[in-house]
Each structure stands twice: as structure tokens, then as C-alpha cells.
């Protein structure tokens, strides 16, 4: 900071060393200041000129800043609507954007940016998220341009660009890499100090090499304390500046006091005192390990958004003036015409103006059966055109598409989801204050008798009341619980979620892929032997089982074989079910098929020895066969339609018709698990994008009381939000369309067989997709919370016994250092009991 105590050989802005051979100065407020570069000079002049010199008073004493980052010389490009439309919510007069800001490092930076933006005409709001290094900006585009705001930020030393998940992930990678370096350094020092400690505890502390070992310990502990421990000191100072006692403060106090006392012992050559450099380094190493694992989980949240963005096509085939050319999706305008070929993802939301096809909309609806699309039907960005060529009129692009809204909902839910404050965190600020007070009182009591005795007694209080047990109370129980969960196939991504899950009594289930298996299989067949044009005779039901091949007739085997071989030429989801069925029952016969033709939205047909073989919808088959209807057969399969099954018909000209009943079956034990959860008084809701009658049938079969059907992804998110008004909600899902709801829910549970996006968005993953793990996860969470409370009780009891002994000078720092781990060991042992409790689960 800029004051008389500031070293003359360092920059008056960033405090880095001044370069040799070049002098960069400026007179500011009648005082000559020195700078390391012209960037720092300009920034410092701007800060003082704007009356924002309070920034330097809020910067931590002795802390160095980074020189101002390089500002993009073409900031005006961000004023273009074509560029902004990818980042802002709406291209209106008042606009809203998230900026990724380089150069933010502490609370002083937050203060400076927010105060500076308050003075910019046209800026309506500017909120800085320190942990994410993001600025949420709202401005009036008629009064000030975005490039001007970015320029203002550049003048005070910050480079800002519109937030992009790829850039954000790169920034998080950089920060995690720095933390990993600190962790590795602390680990190296801890391993070497362990050998020194072994030597000292084995008798070297009484020999001629005692001093050598102690100085070696000092040499290893000093750089570790300064480099690896820096994040804790910074967090502690920042917390104090904001008048908030954080977990970083007791960590910093414990490390610094123990280190300083050990330095005193080494330098003074005391014969009765001991050094605790190993305690300092091990303490820092263990806590850094936890911080690094926490930081890695933040990166997963960004990857969740990136996976969703990957579903959005980047280019499209624009038809203009009779020609087709490839253009970026962001260059498209409303009412443009785009061409979508078979197998391509649809780049925009729009309406079909030409062509017919079937579209895989599973990423939106969660339903695996492709939907037939005709002229006038609506299609959505990110869905896949499976068969025909479509011409689509653009209605929405990028953020305004259904996929764009899912991405926005996931981002919004992630940013607004409140973190659960564990029990220990609520006690820590009071605990820290009391510890400091007791240590001070102890020192004052004994200072009149002997300084070293007073110092040792006060240090003993600090060491023995070190909040290790409090710090371990929650993470140790959670660490054991997550390990137990992983062994049982329950992956817990965020430990704190176990605390929340223990109190949840309402579970919301997605249908397709969650309660069902998420794959289409042939469950039943019906065959008809045709007599001229009558289709009312000889309906035979065939239930697939081990002796399936033996129970069917030669005629039935022929049509099933031909249908299987014909469908092997199609990529349709239903076709794959029939192909898998044929492969399972070893239909190896191949036939010579000619003139294979896919009829979009109807089916597929070919010629076999001058006979037509066709597989498709009932109306199309009746039309091909010249049959008025198949009422008798339709009556037979009606119940399957009501349960949500799909019925596909195969016709062999002049011989027979075969109906394939294809369904997504319930998961194993689904009925038993739902019954078990009902008996435990959990409230259950079925949430599905399927038709109401299908969802009702499924709910009745499972004994789920509440059903909400025909909902789109954004509606699922709203349903969860509404239910959260009354109580905490757990959401169980597996698809991309479930991602917003999984993030919005207090606890999101994803099936391990689901999509990457749903897995990234969830808090808990059921590795093998086993529903029986859900009540087990709830049981584990309740046991974990009980263990956390027991651990905190153990820690409090330990301190009630040991602190009076330390204040009475009955305990030396060495005994305190030996005693201190006892509470931690008790906490660890108590947490380990979770393994035995769930040993046979």
C-alpha cells in the first residue's frame, strides 16, 4: 500500500521489485511514486484520480499484486449485437451479462471494481463474485457501450471478457494447478520432516546433533509455511478485514504460533523446550489436500455446462437465393431457411417447411422413441434428424432455443443453490475467539513468574485447543461415508450433501431411464396367418422365453427372420430393438433383399423373392396389404399401448403379419423399492415428459401417489422450485432433460447409466443404476449426520478437560502436541465405525 513504510525498491502499486536501468515515476498527491511498468503507473494514477485510493488501505499489508493484465485492443467487437447475443439474456436497451475478470485476487479488488462502476453513467449494477472471479454486470446500452465499461476496468488494472465456460474451465485448471504445486511442496517437506522427527524422538534430541536436526527442520518448515501456507494467511487476513472469523484464521494462528515458538526454541538454544516444525507442515499438508479436492469439484460444475454447450451445433446449412452455404449458427436470423440432412443435429428451433422424417428428441424429453415429423411440425436445436432431409424455418437460435434455456437453467441453479453450512462452521468463530482469549489470559497469569513458562503455557493452550477435531468432525465422517458409499456403488460428489439428504422426506423420480431400464426391448409378439384379405383369423400370442425358437411355426420364424434382417438396415431406435431381439435368439438367416426403401414416418420395406416385406406402423401396413383394418389384433395390443409400449407391425405379402410389442421395462426391484420407501414414510412423486395416461399407468403399477406428466425440461425445473417452497426435495433422474431439475433440487441423484450431463449435474451418482441404493443412501446420510454430532461432542469434551490443565501450566507444549491428536484420533475412530455399520450392505 502507498505509505511511508512502503519499501523504496518496490512498485508503489503492485509491490513487485522495480526494474534496474529504467525509472518510471509519477507525482501523485504531492508525492513521488515509483512503478515497475507504465501499466502500474497508469492504474495508480487512475485510482487516485477517481478518489478510489481506499483500495490500497484495503489491500493486505505486505501482499503483492499482479501487474495490470494486457487489455484487448479490439474491445469494440463486443459492442456488436451478433457477438453479444451469445452472452446476454436479451438484446434490449438494458442488458445483462456475466464477465470473467482477470486480476481479481482479494476483497479489496471487489471493493475497487464495484465502487468504480458505481461512477460510470449507464451502469445499473455490478456485483463481483470473488471465488468465481466473475462480474455480473447490468447496463443501459443507450448510455454506455460494453467496450467502454471494459476499458474502464482496464484502466484500474482488470481485463474482463464475456464469460465463456471453456475460458472459465481454463482459469479453474490454472488455479487448481497452483494449489497442486503448493500441496506437492508441503508433501515433500512433510515426508522429510518425518525422518527428522523420528531421529529427535529416538534420542537425537539429547545428543550433539540436536541443534543440527532442529535447524534442518527450520529450513524445511520455513519455505513450506510461506509458500504452501499462503492461501490460509490470505484467507485469514481477508476475513479479518471483512470482520468475519473464518476457518482460515485458526489454521493460520495455529501454524504461525507453533512455528514462531519452534523458531524461538531453536534460536534460544533452550534445553527444556521442543520444536514442532513437523506439526506445522503436516497440518498444512492435510488441510491443503482437502482444499484441493474441494476445488476439483468446482471444475465439474463448469464441465456440466460445457457438455451441454457441446450439444449445440456450431454451424448450419443456410439456404439463400437458391444456394446452400455453411454459416455459423450465431449468424442466422429469425425466418432464415436451413437444410438439415439425415443424421445431422438440428441447429435451431424452427418449423418444418419441407420434408418428412423422424427425430430423436431424447435429449429434451427423455423418451427414447423417435418422433415422426411432418410439414408444420416444430423441431428443437440439439435433437437429431434420423432419416429424411428437412427444410426448417428458423424461429429461435442459441440462448432462446429449448437447449439454450436448459443451459441457462443449469447455470442459474448452480449459482443460486445455497451451500449447506455444517455444524462445525457455526461453532468455529466462537471457538477461535475463546481460544485466543484463553491463551492471552494464560500468558498474563504466568508472565509475572517466568516469561518462558508463560510462553510455553500460552502456546500449550493454543496447541491443545487447536481446532483440528472441530475441523475433522465433519470432513472425517464425510470422507468415511463417501468411501463406504463408493464401495456400495453410491458416489457422493459433494460431502455436505449427505447432511441435507439426511433430512429429506420427499423424492421426485423421472420415469424413463430411472424407474425404467432406459432401453427398448421386444417383450411380446402376435402373429396372424393371412387368409386372402382377412386379418381376423389365427391370432397367436408368443411370449419370448428360452424355448422361443421351438414354440414358433416355420411361417412365424420366416417373417421374424425377414423383419430382423430388414431392420438391420435401419438406424431407428425401434429397429435396433428388433435387431437386438433377433441377435439374442440367434436368427442367423440372411435373405436377399432388393429395393430397400425407408418411408419417413411410416417404416421400411423391401422385396424378397418378389414378395414385399415391410415393417412399420399399422396404418401403413394395412395400406400396403390392402386390408381395411386389423381390429382384432389392435384389441389384443390395446393394453400395451396404454402402458406406454410401442407396437410395430411386420408384413410378408400373402403370408402373415407379425406384431412386435416393444417396451422400456421397469428396472429390477423397482416395485419393491418404491414399496419400501412408502413404508418408510417417504413422499414420492413421478415426474415425466411422457403422456398423462402412460405416466398414470406406471404410477399405479408402482404405487406412487403423485403424478406430474407431459412436462418439458424447464417445467421440471419449475416443478422442483415450487415444491421447495414447502420442504427439501431430492430429484432422481438420468437424462439431459433432467439436468436443470437435478441441479435445482436440494439433492440431485443420477443413475450411473445416464448421460454425462445428468451425472455432472447431480450430487450423488448410483454407479450401477440400482434403485435399491436410494434408501440405502438416505440411511447412510442419517448415520453420517449422527456421527458428525458425536464427533463434535467428543471434541468439546476433550477441550473441557485439557484446556484447564494447559492454563494451569501442568501441560508442556510437547505434551500438548502429543495430546492434541488424541481428540482427532477419537474423531477418526468414531467416524471409522461407519465402515462396520455398513459392512454387509
mmCIF file with all atom_site columns, N, CA and C in Angstrom, residues 266-325:
data_model
loop_
_atom_site.group_PDB
_atom_site.id
_atom_site.type_symbol
_atom_site.label_atom_id
_atom_site.label_alt_id
_atom_site.label_comp_id
_atom_site.label_asym_id
_atom_site.label_entity_id
_atom_site.label_seq_id
_atom_site.pdbx_PDB_ins_code
_atom_site.Cartn_x
_atom_site.Cartn_y
_atom_site.Cartn_z
_atom_site.occupancy
_atom_site.B_iso_or_equiv
_atom_site.pdbx_formal_charge
_atom_site.auth_seq_id
_atom_site.auth_comp_id
_atom_site.auth_asym_id
_atom_site.auth_atom_id
_atom_site.pdbx_PDB_model_num
ATOM 1   N N  . UNK A 1 266 ? 14.763  -22.968 18.757  1.00 0.00 ? 266 UNK A N  1
ATOM 2   C CA . UNK A 1 266 ? 16.000  -23.205 18.003  1.00 0.00 ? 266 UNK A CA 1
ATOM 3   C C  . UNK A 1 266 ? 16.996  -22.085 18.215  1.00 0.00 ? 266 UNK A C  1
ATOM 4   N N  . UNK A 1 267 ? 16.522  -20.844 18.101  1.00 0.00 ? 267 UNK A N  1
ATOM 5   C CA . UNK A 1 267 ? 17.415  -19.679 18.186  1.00 0.00 ? 267 UNK A CA 1
ATOM 6   C C  . UNK A 1 267 ? 17.944  -19.490 19.604  1.00 0.00 ? 267 UNK A C  1
ATOM 7   N N  . UNK A 1 268 ? 17.078  -19.713 20.608  1.00 0.00 ? 268 UNK A N  1
ATOM 8   C CA . UNK A 1 268 ? 17.497  -19.513 22.002  1.00 0.00 ? 268 UNK A CA 1
ATOM 9   C C  . UNK A 1 268 ? 18.340  -20.666 22.520  1.00 0.00 ? 268 UNK A C  1
ATOM 10  N N  . UNK A 1 269 ? 18.252  -21.803 21.852  1.00 0.00 ? 269 UNK A N  1
ATOM 11  C CA . UNK A 1 269 ? 19.000  -22.979 22.300  1.00 0.00 ? 269 UNK A CA 1
ATOM 12  C C  . UNK A 1 269 ? 18.467  -23.572 23.581  1.00 0.00 ? 269 UNK A C  1
ATOM 13  N N  . UNK A 1 270 ? 17.174  -23.409 23.805  1.00 0.00 ? 270 UNK A N  1
ATOM 14  C CA . UNK A 1 270 ? 16.555  -23.914 25.031  1.00 0.00 ? 270 UNK A CA 1
ATOM 15  C C  . UNK A 1 270 ? 16.765  -25.423 25.162  1.00 0.00 ? 270 UNK A C  1
ATOM 16  N N  . UNK A 1 271 ? 17.089  -25.856 26.370  1.00 0.00 ? 271 UNK A N  1
ATOM 17  C CA . UNK A 1 271 ? 17.325  -27.272 26.622  1.00 0.00 ? 271 UNK A CA 1
ATOM 18  C C  . UNK A 1 271 ? 16.053  -28.014 27.061  1.00 0.00 ? 271 UNK A C  1
ATOM 19  N N  . UNK A 1 272 ? 15.080  -27.241 27.576  1.00 0.00 ? 272 UNK A N  1
ATOM 20  C CA . UNK A 1 272 ? 13.882  -27.901 28.103  1.00 0.00 ? 272 UNK A CA 1
ATOM 21  C C  . UNK A 1 272 ? 12.715  -27.875 27.126  1.00 0.00 ? 272 UNK A C  1
ATOM 22  N N  . UNK A 1 273 ? 12.794  -26.999 26.115  1.00 0.00 ? 273 UNK A N  1
ATOM 23  C CA . UNK A 1 273 ? 11.674  -26.867 25.173  1.00 0.00 ? 273 UNK A CA 1
ATOM 24  C C  . UNK A 1 273 ? 11.906  -27.742 23.946  1.00 0.00 ? 273 UNK A C  1
ATOM 25  N N  . UNK A 1 274 ? 10.867  -27.932 23.176  1.00 0.00 ? 274 UNK A N  1
ATOM 26  C CA . UNK A 1 274 ? 10.922  -28.783 21.985  1.00 0.00 ? 274 UNK A CA 1
ATOM 27  C C  . UNK A 1 274 ? 10.409  -28.021 20.763  1.00 0.00 ? 274 UNK A C  1
ATOM 28  N N  . UNK A 1 275 ? 10.789  -28.513 19.582  1.00 0.00 ? 275 UNK A N  1
ATOM 29  C CA . UNK A 1 275 ? 10.340  -27.886 18.329  1.00 0.00 ? 275 UNK A CA 1
ATOM 30  C C  . UNK A 1 275 ? 9.181   -28.696 17.732  1.00 0.00 ? 275 UNK A C  1
ATOM 31  N N  . UNK A 1 276 ? 8.328   -27.979 16.957  1.00 0.00 ? 276 UNK A N  1
ATOM 32  C CA . UNK A 1 276 ? 7.124   -28.618 16.395  1.00 0.00 ? 276 UNK A CA 1
ATOM 33  C C  . UNK A 1 276 ? 6.969   -28.292 14.904  1.00 0.00 ? 276 UNK A C  1
ATOM 34  N N  . UNK A 1 277 ? 8.118   -28.278 14.221  1.00 0.00 ? 277 UNK A N  1
ATOM 35  C CA . UNK A 1 277 ? 8.055   -27.974 12.787  1.00 0.00 ? 277 UNK A CA 1
ATOM 36  C C  . UNK A 1 277 ? 7.260   -29.035 12.028  1.00 0.00 ? 277 UNK A C  1
ATOM 37  N N  . UNK A 1 278 ? 7.378   -30.295 12.472  1.00 0.00 ? 278 UNK A N  1
ATOM 38  C CA . UNK A 1 278 ? 6.636   -31.357 11.792  1.00 0.00 ? 278 UNK A CA 1
ATOM 39  C C  . UNK A 1 278 ? 5.137   -31.166 11.955  1.00 0.00 ? 278 UNK A C  1
ATOM 40  N N  . UNK A 1 279 ? 4.707   -30.674 13.128  1.00 0.00 ? 279 UNK A N  1
ATOM 41  C CA . UNK A 1 279 ? 3.280   -30.411 13.354  1.00 0.00 ? 279 UNK A CA 1
ATOM 42  C C  . UNK A 1 279 ? 2.763   -29.358 12.388  1.00 0.00 ? 279 UNK A C  1
ATOM 43  N N  . UNK A 1 280 ? 3.560   -28.288 12.210  1.00 0.00 ? 280 UNK A N  1
ATOM 44  C CA . UNK A 1 280 ? 3.159   -27.195 11.306  1.00 0.00 ? 280 UNK A CA 1
ATOM 45  C C  . UNK A 1 280 ? 2.983   -27.712 9.884   1.00 0.00 ? 280 UNK A C  1
ATOM 46  N N  . UNK A 1 281 ? 3.979   -28.409 9.387   1.00 0.00 ? 281 UNK A N  1
ATOM 47  C CA . UNK A 1 281 ? 3.971   -28.846 7.989   1.00 0.00 ? 281 UNK A CA 1
ATOM 48  C C  . UNK A 1 281 ? 2.882   -29.888 7.735   1.00 0.00 ? 281 UNK A C  1
ATOM 49  N N  . UNK A 1 282 ? 2.757   -30.858 8.629   1.00 0.00 ? 282 UNK A N  1
ATOM 50  C CA . UNK A 1 282 ? 1.710   -31.878 8.457   1.00 0.00 ? 282 UNK A CA 1
ATOM 51  C C  . UNK A 1 282 ? 0.322   -31.258 8.499   1.00 0.00 ? 282 UNK A C  1
ATOM 52  N N  . UNK A 1 283 ? 0.162   -30.286 9.378   1.00 0.00 ? 283 UNK A N  1
ATOM 53  C CA . UNK A 1 283 ? -1.117  -29.575 9.498   1.00 0.00 ? 283 UNK A CA 1
ATOM 54  C C  . UNK A 1 283 ? -1.488  -28.922 8.161   1.00 0.00 ? 283 UNK A C  1
ATOM 55  N N  . UNK A 1 284 ? -0.534  -28.206 7.575   1.00 0.00 ? 284 UNK A N  1
ATOM 56  C CA . UNK A 1 284 ? -0.774  -27.522 6.297   1.00 0.00 ? 284 UNK A CA 1
ATOM 57  C C  . UNK A 1 284 ? -1.028  -28.527 5.181   1.00 0.00 ? 284 UNK A C  1
ATOM 58  N N  . UNK A 1 285 ? -0.255  -29.609 5.154   1.00 0.00 ? 285 UNK A N  1
ATOM 59  C CA . UNK A 1 285 ? -0.388  -30.609 4.087   1.00 0.00 ? 285 UNK A CA 1
ATOM 60  C C  . UNK A 1 285 ? -1.771  -31.255 4.095   1.00 0.00 ? 285 UNK A C  1
ATOM 61  N N  . UNK A 1 286 ? -2.246  -31.660 5.273   1.00 0.00 ? 286 UNK A N  1
ATOM 62  C CA . UNK A 1 286 ? -3.546  -32.335 5.366   1.00 0.00 ? 286 UNK A CA 1
ATOM 63  C C  . UNK A 1 286 ? -4.677  -31.413 4.929   1.00 0.00 ? 286 UNK A C  1
ATOM 64  N N  . UNK A 1 287 ? -4.645  -30.165 5.394   1.00 0.00 ? 287 UNK A N  1
ATOM 65  C CA . UNK A 1 287 ? -5.743  -29.249 5.059   1.00 0.00 ? 287 UNK A CA 1
ATOM 66  C C  . UNK A 1 287 ? -5.697  -28.857 3.581   1.00 0.00 ? 287 UNK A C  1
ATOM 67  N N  . UNK A 1 288 ? -4.498  -28.693 3.024   1.00 0.00 ? 288 UNK A N  1
ATOM 68  C CA . UNK A 1 288 ? -4.385  -28.392 1.591   1.00 0.00 ? 288 UNK A CA 1
ATOM 69  C C  . UNK A 1 288 ? -4.960  -29.521 0.751   1.00 0.00 ? 288 UNK A C  1
ATOM 70  N N  . UNK A 1 289 ? -4.788  -30.751 1.209   1.00 0.00 ? 289 UNK A N  1
ATOM 71  C CA . UNK A 1 289 ? -5.348  -31.898 0.477   1.00 0.00 ? 289 UNK A CA 1
ATOM 72  C C  . UNK A 1 289 ? -6.864  -31.772 0.362   1.00 0.00 ? 289 UNK A C  1
ATOM 73  N N  . UNK A 1 290 ? -7.514  -31.422 1.477   1.00 0.00 ? 290 UNK A N  1
ATOM 74  C CA . UNK A 1 290 ? -8.966  -31.225 1.454   1.00 0.00 ? 290 UNK A CA 1
ATOM 75  C C  . UNK A 1 290 ? -9.378  -30.078 0.559   1.00 0.00 ? 290 UNK A C  1
ATOM 76  N N  . UNK A 1 291 ? -8.605  -28.979 0.592   1.00 0.00 ? 291 UNK A N  1
ATOM 77  C CA . UNK A 1 291 ? -8.930  -27.823 -0.246  1.00 0.00 ? 291 UNK A CA 1
ATOM 78  C C  . UNK A 1 291 ? -8.824  -28.165 -1.734  1.00 0.00 ? 291 UNK A C  1
ATOM 79  N N  . UNK A 1 292 ? -7.821  -28.963 -2.071  1.00 0.00 ? 292 UNK A N  1
ATOM 80  C CA . UNK A 1 292 ? -7.628  -29.322 -3.476  1.00 0.00 ? 292 UNK A CA 1
ATOM 81  C C  . UNK A 1 292 ? -8.783  -30.177 -3.983  1.00 0.00 ? 292 UNK A C  1
ATOM 82  N N  . UNK A 1 293 ? -9.224  -31.143 -3.174  1.00 0.00 ? 293 UNK A N  1
ATOM 83  C CA . UNK A 1 293 ? -10.354 -31.990 -3.573  1.00 0.00 ? 293 UNK A CA 1
ATOM 84  C C  . UNK A 1 293 ? -11.617 -31.147 -3.738  1.00 0.00 ? 293 UNK A C  1
ATOM 85  N N  . UNK A 1 294 ? -11.800 -30.157 -2.881  1.00 0.00 ? 294 UNK A N  1
ATOM 86  C CA . UNK A 1 294 ? -12.959 -29.268 -2.993  1.00 0.00 ? 294 UNK A CA 1
ATOM 87  C C  . UNK A 1 294 ? -12.887 -28.457 -4.289  1.00 0.00 ? 294 UNK A C  1
ATOM 88  N N  . UNK A 1 295 ? -11.678 -27.969 -4.625  1.00 0.00 ? 295 UNK A N  1
ATOM 89  C CA . UNK A 1 295 ? -11.507 -27.179 -5.845  1.00 0.00 ? 295 UNK A CA 1
ATOM 90  C C  . UNK A 1 295 ? -11.795 -28.008 -7.093  1.00 0.00 ? 295 UNK A C  1
ATOM 91  N N  . UNK A 1 296 ? -11.447 -29.289 -7.060  1.00 0.00 ? 296 UNK A N  1
ATOM 92  C CA . UNK A 1 296 ? -11.712 -30.142 -8.215  1.00 0.00 ? 296 UNK A CA 1
ATOM 93  C C  . UNK A 1 296 ? -13.207 -30.299 -8.457  1.00 0.00 ? 296 UNK A C  1
ATOM 94  N N  . UNK A 1 297 ? -14.002 -30.292 -7.391  1.00 0.00 ? 297 UNK A N  1
ATOM 95  C CA . UNK A 1 297 ? -15.452 -30.424 -7.563  1.00 0.00 ? 297 UNK A CA 1
ATOM 96  C C  . UNK A 1 297 ? -16.033 -29.191 -8.250  1.00 0.00 ? 297 UNK A C  1
ATOM 97  N N  . UNK A 1 298 ? -15.429 -28.011 -8.033  1.00 0.00 ? 298 UNK A N  1
ATOM 98  C CA . UNK A 1 298 ? -15.911 -26.796 -8.698  1.00 0.00 ? 298 UNK A CA 1
ATOM 99  C C  . UNK A 1 298 ? -15.719 -26.905 -10.213 1.00 0.00 ? 298 UNK A C  1
ATOM 100 N N  . UNK A 1 299 ? -14.630 -27.556 -10.608 1.00 0.00 ? 299 UNK A N  1
ATOM 101 C CA . UNK A 1 299 ? -14.362 -27.690 -12.039 1.00 0.00 ? 299 UNK A CA 1
ATOM 102 C C  . UNK A 1 299 ? -15.437 -28.549 -12.710 1.00 0.00 ? 299 UNK A C  1
ATOM 103 N N  . UNK A 1 300 ? -15.960 -29.547 -11.979 1.00 0.00 ? 300 UNK A N  1
ATOM 104 C CA . UNK A 1 300 ? -17.004 -30.400 -12.539 1.00 0.00 ? 300 UNK A CA 1
ATOM 105 C C  . UNK A 1 300 ? -18.254 -29.608 -12.868 1.00 0.00 ? 300 UNK A C  1
ATOM 106 N N  . UNK A 1 301 ? -18.547 -28.588 -12.055 1.00 0.00 ? 301 UNK A N  1
ATOM 107 C CA . UNK A 1 301 ? -19.737 -27.773 -12.306 1.00 0.00 ? 301 UNK A CA 1
ATOM 108 C C  . UNK A 1 301 ? -19.618 -27.041 -13.635 1.00 0.00 ? 301 UNK A C  1
ATOM 109 N N  . UNK A 1 302 ? -18.410 -26.530 -13.944 1.00 0.00 ? 302 UNK A N  1
ATOM 110 C CA . UNK A 1 302 ? -18.198 -25.858 -15.219 1.00 0.00 ? 302 UNK A CA 1
ATOM 111 C C  . UNK A 1 302 ? -18.273 -26.851 -16.366 1.00 0.00 ? 302 UNK A C  1
ATOM 112 N N  . UNK A 1 303 ? -17.735 -28.074 -16.168 1.00 0.00 ? 303 UNK A N  1
ATOM 113 C CA . UNK A 1 303 ? -17.784 -29.087 -17.211 1.00 0.00 ? 303 UNK A CA 1
ATOM 114 C C  . UNK A 1 303 ? -19.213 -29.481 -17.538 1.00 0.00 ? 303 UNK A C  1
ATOM 115 N N  . UNK A 1 304 ? -20.095 -29.435 -16.542 1.00 0.00 ? 304 UNK A N  1
ATOM 116 C CA . UNK A 1 304 ? -21.505 -29.752 -16.776 1.00 0.00 ? 304 UNK A CA 1
ATOM 117 C C  . UNK A 1 304 ? -22.087 -28.810 -17.817 1.00 0.00 ? 304 UNK A C  1
ATOM 118 N N  . UNK A 1 305 ? -21.811 -27.509 -17.658 1.00 0.00 ? 305 UNK A N  1
ATOM 119 C CA . UNK A 1 305 ? -22.295 -26.524 -18.622 1.00 0.00 ? 305 UNK A CA 1
ATOM 120 C C  . UNK A 1 305 ? -21.648 -26.738 -19.981 1.00 0.00 ? 305 UNK A C  1
ATOM 121 N N  . UNK A 1 306 ? -20.352 -27.065 -19.993 1.00 0.00 ? 306 UNK A N  1
ATOM 122 C CA . UNK A 1 306 ? -19.653 -27.249 -21.257 1.00 0.00 ? 306 UNK A CA 1
ATOM 123 C C  . UNK A 1 306 ? -20.212 -28.439 -22.025 1.00 0.00 ? 306 UNK A C  1
ATOM 124 N N  . UNK A 1 307 ? -20.578 -29.517 -21.340 1.00 0.00 ? 307 UNK A N  1
ATOM 125 C CA . UNK A 1 307 ? -21.134 -30.688 -22.024 1.00 0.00 ? 307 UNK A CA 1
ATOM 126 C C  . UNK A 1 307 ? -22.464 -30.330 -22.683 1.00 0.00 ? 307 UNK A C  1
ATOM 127 N N  . UNK A 1 308 ? -23.242 -29.495 -22.019 1.00 0.00 ? 308 UNK A N  1
ATOM 128 C CA . UNK A 1 308 ? -24.496 -29.052 -22.619 1.00 0.00 ? 308 UNK A CA 1
ATOM 129 C C  . UNK A 1 308 ? -24.233 -28.203 -23.861 1.00 0.00 ? 308 UNK A C  1
ATOM 130 N N  . UNK A 1 309 ? -23.236 -27.321 -23.768 1.00 0.00 ? 309 UNK A N  1
ATOM 131 C CA . UNK A 1 309 ? -22.910 -26.474 -24.918 1.00 0.00 ? 309 UNK A CA 1
ATOM 132 C C  . UNK A 1 309 ? -22.429 -27.306 -26.099 1.00 0.00 ? 309 UNK A C  1
ATOM 133 N N  . UNK A 1 310 ? -21.780 -28.428 -25.820 1.00 0.00 ? 310 UNK A N  1
ATOM 134 C CA . UNK A 1 310 ? -21.296 -29.291 -26.894 1.00 0.00 ? 310 UNK A CA 1
ATOM 135 C C  . UNK A 1 310 ? -22.439 -29.884 -27.715 1.00 0.00 ? 310 UNK A C  1
ATOM 136 N N  . UNK A 1 311 ? -23.643 -29.953 -27.129 1.00 0.00 ? 311 UNK A N  1
ATOM 137 C CA . UNK A 1 311 ? -24.794 -30.479 -27.857 1.00 0.00 ? 311 UNK A CA 1
ATOM 138 C C  . UNK A 1 311 ? -25.312 -29.492 -28.899 1.00 0.00 ? 311 UNK A C  1
ATOM 139 N N  . UNK A 1 312 ? -24.973 -28.216 -28.729 1.00 0.00 ? 312 UNK A N  1
ATOM 140 C CA . UNK A 1 312 ? -25.444 -27.182 -29.645 1.00 0.00 ? 312 UNK A CA 1
ATOM 141 C C  . UNK A 1 312 ? -24.563 -27.161 -30.893 1.00 0.00 ? 312 UNK A C  1
ATOM 142 N N  . UNK A 1 313 ? -25.124 -27.463 -32.089 1.00 0.00 ? 313 UNK A N  1
ATOM 143 C CA . UNK A 1 313 ? -24.322 -27.398 -33.319 1.00 0.00 ? 313 UNK A CA 1
ATOM 144 C C  . UNK A 1 313 ? -23.743 -25.998 -33.515 1.00 0.00 ? 313 UNK A C  1
ATOM 145 N N  . UNK A 1 314 ? -22.546 -25.926 -34.035 1.00 0.00 ? 314 UNK A N  1
ATOM 146 C CA . UNK A 1 314 ? -21.888 -24.631 -34.232 1.00 0.00 ? 314 UNK A CA 1
ATOM 147 C C  . UNK A 1 314 ? -22.128 -24.070 -35.628 1.00 0.00 ? 314 UNK A C  1
ATOM 148 N N  . UNK A 1 315 ? -22.455 -24.952 -36.602 1.00 0.00 ? 315 UNK A N  1
ATOM 149 C CA . UNK A 1 315 ? -22.662 -24.492 -37.972 1.00 0.00 ? 315 UNK A CA 1
ATOM 150 C C  . UNK A 1 315 ? -23.999 -24.995 -38.501 1.00 0.00 ? 315 UNK A C  1
ATOM 151 N N  . UNK A 1 316 ? -24.454 -24.419 -39.587 1.00 0.00 ? 316 UNK A N  1
ATOM 152 C CA . UNK A 1 316 ? -25.723 -24.826 -40.192 1.00 0.00 ? 316 UNK A CA 1
ATOM 153 C C  . UNK A 1 316 ? -25.644 -24.639 -41.702 1.00 0.00 ? 316 UNK A C  1
ATOM 154 N N  . UNK A 1 317 ? -26.577 -25.295 -42.423 1.00 0.00 ? 317 UNK A N  1
ATOM 155 C CA . UNK A 1 317 ? -26.651 -25.163 -43.881 1.00 0.00 ? 317 UNK A CA 1
ATOM 156 C C  . UNK A 1 317 ? -27.750 -24.159 -44.225 1.00 0.00 ? 317 UNK A C  1
ATOM 157 N N  . UNK A 1 318 ? -27.353 -22.931 -44.519 1.00 0.00 ? 318 UNK A N  1
ATOM 158 C CA . UNK A 1 318 ? -28.308 -21.857 -44.819 1.00 0.00 ? 318 UNK A CA 1
ATOM 159 C C  . UNK A 1 318 ? -28.680 -21.878 -46.304 1.00 0.00 ? 318 UNK A C  1
ATOM 160 N N  . UNK A 1 319 ? -29.998 -21.867 -46.585 1.00 0.00 ? 319 UNK A N  1
ATOM 161 C CA . UNK A 1 319 ? -30.479 -21.791 -47.966 1.00 0.00 ? 319 UNK A CA 1
ATOM 162 C C  . UNK A 1 319 ? -30.843 -20.335 -48.265 1.00 0.00 ? 319 UNK A C  1
ATOM 163 N N  . UNK A 1 320 ? -30.137 -19.742 -49.212 1.00 0.00 ? 320 UNK A N  1
ATOM 164 C CA . UNK A 1 320 ? -30.386 -18.338 -49.549 1.00 0.00 ? 320 UNK A CA 1
ATOM 165 C C  . UNK A 1 320 ? -30.203 -18.146 -51.055 1.00 0.00 ? 320 UNK A C  1
ATOM 166 N N  . UNK A 1 321 ? -31.214 -17.543 -51.689 1.00 0.00 ? 321 UNK A N  1
ATOM 167 C CA . UNK A 1 321 ? -31.191 -17.303 -53.142 1.00 0.00 ? 321 UNK A CA 1
ATOM 168 C C  . UNK A 1 321 ? -30.971 -18.601 -53.916 1.00 0.00 ? 321 UNK A C  1
ATOM 169 N N  . UNK A 1 322 ? -31.573 -19.684 -53.424 1.00 0.00 ? 322 UNK A N  1
ATOM 170 C CA . UNK A 1 322 ? -31.498 -20.959 -54.117 1.00 0.00 ? 322 UNK A CA 1
ATOM 171 C C  . UNK A 1 322 ? -30.202 -21.707 -53.916 1.00 0.00 ? 322 UNK A C  1
ATOM 172 N N  . UNK A 1 323 ? -29.276 -21.149 -53.133 1.00 0.00 ? 323 UNK A N  1
ATOM 173 C CA . UNK A 1 323 ? -27.993 -21.807 -52.887 1.00 0.00 ? 323 UNK A CA 1
ATOM 174 C C  . UNK A 1 323 ? -27.870 -22.180 -51.410 1.00 0.00 ? 323 UNK A C  1
ATOM 175 N N  . UNK A 1 324 ? -27.121 -23.241 -51.166 1.00 0.00 ? 324 UNK A N  1
ATOM 176 C CA . UNK A 1 324 ? -26.877 -23.684 -49.794 1.00 0.00 ? 324 UNK A CA 1
ATOM 177 C C  . UNK A 1 324 ? -25.430 -23.397 -49.421 1.00 0.00 ? 324 UNK A C  1
ATOM 178 N N  . UNK A 1 325 ? -25.242 -22.713 -48.289 1.00 0.00 ? 325 UNK A N  1
ATOM 179 C CA . UNK A 1 325 ? -23.877 -22.429 -47.844 1.00 0.00 ? 325 UNK A CA 1
ATOM 180 C C  . UNK A 1 325 ? -23.785 -22.641 -46.336 1.00 0.00 ? 325 UNK A C  1
#
